[in-house]
Coordinates of C-alpha atoms in Angstrom, one line a residue:
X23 CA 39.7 103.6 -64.8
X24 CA 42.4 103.3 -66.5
X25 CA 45.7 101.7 -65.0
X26 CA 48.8 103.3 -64.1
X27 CA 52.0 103.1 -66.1
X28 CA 55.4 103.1 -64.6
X29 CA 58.7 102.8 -66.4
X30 CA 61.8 100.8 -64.4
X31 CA 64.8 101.7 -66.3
X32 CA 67.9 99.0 -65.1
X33 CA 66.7 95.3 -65.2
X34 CA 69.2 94.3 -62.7
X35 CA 68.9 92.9 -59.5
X36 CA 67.5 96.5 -58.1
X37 CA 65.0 97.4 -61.1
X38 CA 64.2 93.7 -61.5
X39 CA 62.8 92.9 -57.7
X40 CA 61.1 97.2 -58.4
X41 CA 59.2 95.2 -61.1
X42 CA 58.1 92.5 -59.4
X43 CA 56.8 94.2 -56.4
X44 CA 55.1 96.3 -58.6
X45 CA 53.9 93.9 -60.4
X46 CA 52.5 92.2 -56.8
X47 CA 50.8 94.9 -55.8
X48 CA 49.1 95.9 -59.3
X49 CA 50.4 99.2 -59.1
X50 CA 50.3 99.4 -62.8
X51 CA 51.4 98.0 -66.4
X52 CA 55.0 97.8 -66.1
X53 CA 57.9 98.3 -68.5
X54 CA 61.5 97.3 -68.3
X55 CA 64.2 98.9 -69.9
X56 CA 67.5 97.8 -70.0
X57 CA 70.0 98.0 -73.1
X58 CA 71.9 95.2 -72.1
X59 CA 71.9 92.3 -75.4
X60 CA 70.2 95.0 -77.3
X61 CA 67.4 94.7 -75.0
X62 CA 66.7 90.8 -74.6
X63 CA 67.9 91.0 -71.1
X64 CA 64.9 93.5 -70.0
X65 CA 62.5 91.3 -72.4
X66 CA 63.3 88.2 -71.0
X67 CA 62.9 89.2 -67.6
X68 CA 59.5 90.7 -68.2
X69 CA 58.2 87.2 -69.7
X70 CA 59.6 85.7 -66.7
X71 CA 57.2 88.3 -64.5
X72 CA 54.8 88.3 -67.0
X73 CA 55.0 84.5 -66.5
X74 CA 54.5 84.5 -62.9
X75 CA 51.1 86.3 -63.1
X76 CA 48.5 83.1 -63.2
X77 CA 50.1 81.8 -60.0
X78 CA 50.6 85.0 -57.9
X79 CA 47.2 86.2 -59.2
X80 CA 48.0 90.1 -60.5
X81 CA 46.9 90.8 -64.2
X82 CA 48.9 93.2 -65.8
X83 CA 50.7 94.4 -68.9
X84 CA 54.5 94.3 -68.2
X85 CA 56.8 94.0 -71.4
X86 CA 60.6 94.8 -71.9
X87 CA 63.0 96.2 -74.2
X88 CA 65.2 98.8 -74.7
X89 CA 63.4 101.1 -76.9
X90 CA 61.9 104.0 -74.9
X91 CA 58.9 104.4 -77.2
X92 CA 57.9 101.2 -74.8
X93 CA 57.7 103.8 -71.8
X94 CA 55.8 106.3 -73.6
X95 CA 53.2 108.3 -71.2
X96 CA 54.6 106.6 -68.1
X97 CA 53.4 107.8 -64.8
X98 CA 56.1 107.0 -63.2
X99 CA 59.5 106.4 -63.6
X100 CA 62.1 104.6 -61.9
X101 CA 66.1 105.0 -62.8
X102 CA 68.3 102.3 -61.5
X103 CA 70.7 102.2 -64.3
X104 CA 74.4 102.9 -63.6
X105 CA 76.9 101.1 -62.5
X106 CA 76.7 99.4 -58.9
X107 CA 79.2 99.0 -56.1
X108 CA 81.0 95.7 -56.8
X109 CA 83.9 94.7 -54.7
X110 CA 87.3 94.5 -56.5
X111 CA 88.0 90.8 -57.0
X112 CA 92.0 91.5 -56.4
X113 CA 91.9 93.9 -53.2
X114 CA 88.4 92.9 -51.9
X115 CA 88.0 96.4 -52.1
X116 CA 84.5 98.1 -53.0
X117 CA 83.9 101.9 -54.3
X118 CA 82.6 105.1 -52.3
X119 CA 79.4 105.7 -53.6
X120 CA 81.7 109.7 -54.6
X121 CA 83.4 107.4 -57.0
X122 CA 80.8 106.1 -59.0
X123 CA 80.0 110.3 -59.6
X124 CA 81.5 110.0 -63.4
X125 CA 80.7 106.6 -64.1
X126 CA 77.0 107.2 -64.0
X127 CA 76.3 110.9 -64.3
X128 CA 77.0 110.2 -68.4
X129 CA 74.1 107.0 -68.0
X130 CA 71.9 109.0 -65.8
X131 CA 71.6 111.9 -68.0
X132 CA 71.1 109.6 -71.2
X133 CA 68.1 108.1 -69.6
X134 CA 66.7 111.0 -68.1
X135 CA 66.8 112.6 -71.8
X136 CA 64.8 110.0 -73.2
X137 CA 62.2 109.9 -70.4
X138 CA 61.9 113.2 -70.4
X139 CA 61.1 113.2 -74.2
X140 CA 58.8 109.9 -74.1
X141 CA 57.7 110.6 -70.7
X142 CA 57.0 114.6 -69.8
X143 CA 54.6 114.7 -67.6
X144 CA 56.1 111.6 -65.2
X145 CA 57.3 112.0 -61.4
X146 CA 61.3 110.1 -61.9
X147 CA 62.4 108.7 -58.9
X148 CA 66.1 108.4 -59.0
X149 CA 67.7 105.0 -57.1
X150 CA 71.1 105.4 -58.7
X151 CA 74.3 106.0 -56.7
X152 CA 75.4 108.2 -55.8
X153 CA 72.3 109.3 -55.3
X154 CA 72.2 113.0 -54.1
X155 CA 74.4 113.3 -57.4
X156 CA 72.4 111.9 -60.0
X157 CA 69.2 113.7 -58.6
X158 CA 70.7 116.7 -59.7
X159 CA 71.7 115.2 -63.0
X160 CA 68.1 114.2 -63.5
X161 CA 66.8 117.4 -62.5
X162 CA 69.3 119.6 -65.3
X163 CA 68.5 116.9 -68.1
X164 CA 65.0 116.4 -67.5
X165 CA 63.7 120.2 -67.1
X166 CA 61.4 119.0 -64.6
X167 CA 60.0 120.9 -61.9
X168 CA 61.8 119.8 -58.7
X169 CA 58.8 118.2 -57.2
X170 CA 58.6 115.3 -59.6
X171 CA 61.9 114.6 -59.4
X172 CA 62.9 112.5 -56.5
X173 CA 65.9 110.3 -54.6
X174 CA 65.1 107.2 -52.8
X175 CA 67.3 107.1 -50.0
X176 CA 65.5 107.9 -46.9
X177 CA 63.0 105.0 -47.0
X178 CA 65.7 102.8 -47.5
X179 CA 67.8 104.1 -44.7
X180 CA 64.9 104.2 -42.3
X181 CA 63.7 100.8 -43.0
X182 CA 67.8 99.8 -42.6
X183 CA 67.0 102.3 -39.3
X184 CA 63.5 100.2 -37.9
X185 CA 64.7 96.8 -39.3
X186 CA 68.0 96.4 -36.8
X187 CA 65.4 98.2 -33.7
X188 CA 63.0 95.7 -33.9
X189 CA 65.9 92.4 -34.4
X190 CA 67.4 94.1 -31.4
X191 CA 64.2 94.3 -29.8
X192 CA 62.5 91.2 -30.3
X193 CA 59.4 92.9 -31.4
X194 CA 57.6 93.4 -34.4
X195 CA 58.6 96.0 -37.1
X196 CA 55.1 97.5 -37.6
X197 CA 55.2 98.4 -34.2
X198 CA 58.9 100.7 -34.5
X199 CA 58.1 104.4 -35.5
X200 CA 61.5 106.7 -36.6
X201 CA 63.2 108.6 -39.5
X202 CA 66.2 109.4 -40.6
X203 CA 67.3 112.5 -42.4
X204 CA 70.4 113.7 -44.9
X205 CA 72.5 112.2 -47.4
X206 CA 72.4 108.4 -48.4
X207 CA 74.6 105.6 -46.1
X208 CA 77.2 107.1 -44.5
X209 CA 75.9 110.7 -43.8
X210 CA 72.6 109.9 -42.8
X211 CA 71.0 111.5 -40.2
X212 CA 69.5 109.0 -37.3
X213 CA 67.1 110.7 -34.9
X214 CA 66.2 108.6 -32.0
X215 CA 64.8 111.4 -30.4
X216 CA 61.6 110.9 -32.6
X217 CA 62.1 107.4 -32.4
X218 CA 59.5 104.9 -30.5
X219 CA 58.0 101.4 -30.4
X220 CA 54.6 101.3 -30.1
X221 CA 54.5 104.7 -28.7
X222 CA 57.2 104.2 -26.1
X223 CA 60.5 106.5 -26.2
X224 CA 63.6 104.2 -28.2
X225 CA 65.6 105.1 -25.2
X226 CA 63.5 103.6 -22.8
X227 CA 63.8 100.4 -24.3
X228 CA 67.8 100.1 -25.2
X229 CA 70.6 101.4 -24.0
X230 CA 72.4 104.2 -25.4
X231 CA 75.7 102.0 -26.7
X232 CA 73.3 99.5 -27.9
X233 CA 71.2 102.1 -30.0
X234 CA 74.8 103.9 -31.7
X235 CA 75.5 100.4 -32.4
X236 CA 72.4 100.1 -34.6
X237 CA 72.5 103.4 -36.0
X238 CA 76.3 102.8 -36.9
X239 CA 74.9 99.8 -38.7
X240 CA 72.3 101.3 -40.0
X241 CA 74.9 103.9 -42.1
X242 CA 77.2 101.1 -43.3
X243 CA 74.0 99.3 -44.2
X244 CA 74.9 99.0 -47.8
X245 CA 79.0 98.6 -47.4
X246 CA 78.0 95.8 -45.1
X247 CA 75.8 93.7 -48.3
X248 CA 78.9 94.8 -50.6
X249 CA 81.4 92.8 -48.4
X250 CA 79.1 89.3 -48.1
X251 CA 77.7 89.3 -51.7
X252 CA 79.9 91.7 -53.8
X253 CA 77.3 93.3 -54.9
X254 CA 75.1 96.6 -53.7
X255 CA 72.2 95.2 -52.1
X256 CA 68.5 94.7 -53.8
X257 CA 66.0 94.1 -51.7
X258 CA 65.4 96.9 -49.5
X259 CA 66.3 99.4 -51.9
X260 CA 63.3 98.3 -54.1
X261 CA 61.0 98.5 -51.0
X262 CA 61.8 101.6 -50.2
X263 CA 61.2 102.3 -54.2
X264 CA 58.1 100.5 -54.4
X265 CA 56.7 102.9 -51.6
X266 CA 57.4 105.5 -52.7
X267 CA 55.7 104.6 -56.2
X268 CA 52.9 103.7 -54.2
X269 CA 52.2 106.8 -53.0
X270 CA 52.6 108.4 -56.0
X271 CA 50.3 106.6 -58.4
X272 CA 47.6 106.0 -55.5
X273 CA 48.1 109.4 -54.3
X274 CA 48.3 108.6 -50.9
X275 CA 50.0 111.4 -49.5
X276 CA 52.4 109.3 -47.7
X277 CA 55.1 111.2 -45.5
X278 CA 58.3 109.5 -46.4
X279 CA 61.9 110.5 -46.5
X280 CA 63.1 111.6 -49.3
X281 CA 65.9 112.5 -51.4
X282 CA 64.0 116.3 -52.6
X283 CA 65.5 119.8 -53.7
X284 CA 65.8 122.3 -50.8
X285 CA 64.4 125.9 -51.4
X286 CA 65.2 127.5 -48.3
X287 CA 63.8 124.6 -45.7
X288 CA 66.4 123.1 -43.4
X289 CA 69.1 126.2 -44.3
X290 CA 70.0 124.6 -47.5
X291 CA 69.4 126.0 -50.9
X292 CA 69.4 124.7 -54.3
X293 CA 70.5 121.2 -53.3
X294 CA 69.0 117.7 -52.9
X295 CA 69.1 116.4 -48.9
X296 CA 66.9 113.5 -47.8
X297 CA 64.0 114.8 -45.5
X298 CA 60.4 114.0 -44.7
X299 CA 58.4 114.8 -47.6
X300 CA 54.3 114.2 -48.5
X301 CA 53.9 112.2 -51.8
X302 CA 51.0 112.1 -54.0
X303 CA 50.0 112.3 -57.0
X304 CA 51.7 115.2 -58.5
X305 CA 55.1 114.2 -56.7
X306 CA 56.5 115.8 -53.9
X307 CA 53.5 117.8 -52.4
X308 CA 54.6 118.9 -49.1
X309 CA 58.5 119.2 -47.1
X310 CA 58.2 118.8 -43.5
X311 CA 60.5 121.2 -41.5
X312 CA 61.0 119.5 -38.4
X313 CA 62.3 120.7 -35.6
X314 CA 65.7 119.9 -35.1
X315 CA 67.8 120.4 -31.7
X316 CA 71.4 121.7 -32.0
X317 CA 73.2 118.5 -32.1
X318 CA 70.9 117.2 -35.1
X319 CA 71.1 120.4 -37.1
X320 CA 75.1 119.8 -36.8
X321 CA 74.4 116.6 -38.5
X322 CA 72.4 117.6 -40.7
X323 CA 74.9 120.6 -41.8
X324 CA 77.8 118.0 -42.3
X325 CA 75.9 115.3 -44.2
X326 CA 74.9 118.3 -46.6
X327 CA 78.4 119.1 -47.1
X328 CA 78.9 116.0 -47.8
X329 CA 76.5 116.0 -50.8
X330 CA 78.1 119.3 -52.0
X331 CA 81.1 117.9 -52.5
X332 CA 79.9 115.0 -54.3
X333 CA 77.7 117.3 -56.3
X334 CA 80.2 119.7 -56.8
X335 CA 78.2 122.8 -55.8

């Protein structure tokens, strides 16, 4: 059978730590693509990886470059090129994610050409910021159907979400169920009413000041990285990456929140919201429409303002 092949596009810190957890879990051949020194950044970094294989025990093809005949037939691919949030050396200040909307919708849109001509049967998963934003880029440039093309946002948030419930619990994160809904950072949507530990109600187990606590943490999850390192954080955005790539080229039919075009489901039309959604093979398979009370709709309707006025729709 022959392997999969996904594309990483962006060999920084966020496309880089993609590759290598790829890499780990022999998902498939991976390329990187990167046009930074004409492309030796994105090589160099794949003969790093490509390095790494004897010891860590994968056995892969996994080159780099920055010509996209490299990516040709992907699977898969991943966009993490644009410009990140970096703090402002002279006001310590750091960027809105609405900001970054002009910066990156003119890189977006260059790669998502050339994917889309190397690359036209791939699912794209989209990781830059702001993300609801450069979905839709991705979607207009690419002429994809909606359903294979994707935001990561709601892995990341929910594993933000589980991460600080289980540190605050003492207790293990496999065993910390939840989701979280809407736009990316600030206007996600926590729901601890479908949130548990082992089974057991979230409320049971913290108080109600301590859980806002966590879910206010949880939004400025990213802003918080920015302000210790400078930088927009790695780690757990390739996680909630690598998942989703996972499910995608095993066809696992995983339900994980996602960044996916609305047609009607939640009240929303026409525009990208983060919300549980099956992924398999052929991309998005399946939106769950849960049931939402009034006080989680309300959130819901504000984060997706939100994203229409970054979107400008």
């Amino acid at each position: 059978m022959a392997r999969s092949k996904i594309t990483v596009v962006g060999a920084g810190n966020v496309g880089a730590t993609c590759a290598h957890w790829i890499a780990s879990r022999e998902l498939g051949d991976v390329v990187l693509v990167d046009i930074m020194n004409d492309g030796d950044f994105a090589k160099g970094k794949a003969i790093d990886l490509m390095s790494s294989a004897p010891v860590m025990g994968f056995d892969l093809n996994i080159i780099g470059g920055m010509d996209y005949q490299l990516t040709a037939n992907s699977d898969v691919v991943v966009i993490t090129a644009g410009v990140p949030r970096k703090k402002d050396p002279v006001t310590g200040q750091f960027p809105s994610r609405d900001d970054l909307v002009r910066t990156n919708q003119k890189i977006v849109g260059d790669v998502t050409r050339e994917v889309a001509r190397y690359s036209p049967n791939s699912v794209i998963i989209v990781v830059s910021n702001p993300l609801d934003a450069m979905c839709h880029v991705a979607l207009h440039e690419s002429g994809f159907p909606a359903e294979r093309v994707i935001g990561q946002a709601g892995a990341l948030d929910t594993a933000r979400y589980k991460a600080f419930i289980a540190e605050a619990l003492n207790v293990s994160v496999r065993d910390v169920h939840g989701i979280v809904l809407g736009g990316h950072g600030d206007d996600m949507v926590p729901l601890p009413r479908h949130t548990s530990v082992a089974g057991i109600p979230v409320r049971e187990l913290l108080a109600e000041d301590k859980l806002q606590a966590i879910i206010e943490r949880a939004r400025k999850g990213g802003g918080e990285i920015v302000g210790l390192v400078g930088v927009s954080a790695w780690y757990a955005p390739a996680a909630g990456t690598v998942e989703m790539v996972e499910a995608i080229v095993r066809d696992q039919k995983r339900v994980i929140p996602s960044a996916v075009l609305l047609r009607g489901q939640y009240g929303f039309n026409d525009l990208y919201v983060g919300v549980p959604a099956v992924l398999g093979a052929k991309g998005v398979e399946k939106i769950i429409e849960m049931q939402l009370n009034d006080e989680e709709k309300a959130m819901l309707a504000k984060s997706a303002e939100s994203v229409k006025s970054v979107v400008g729709v």
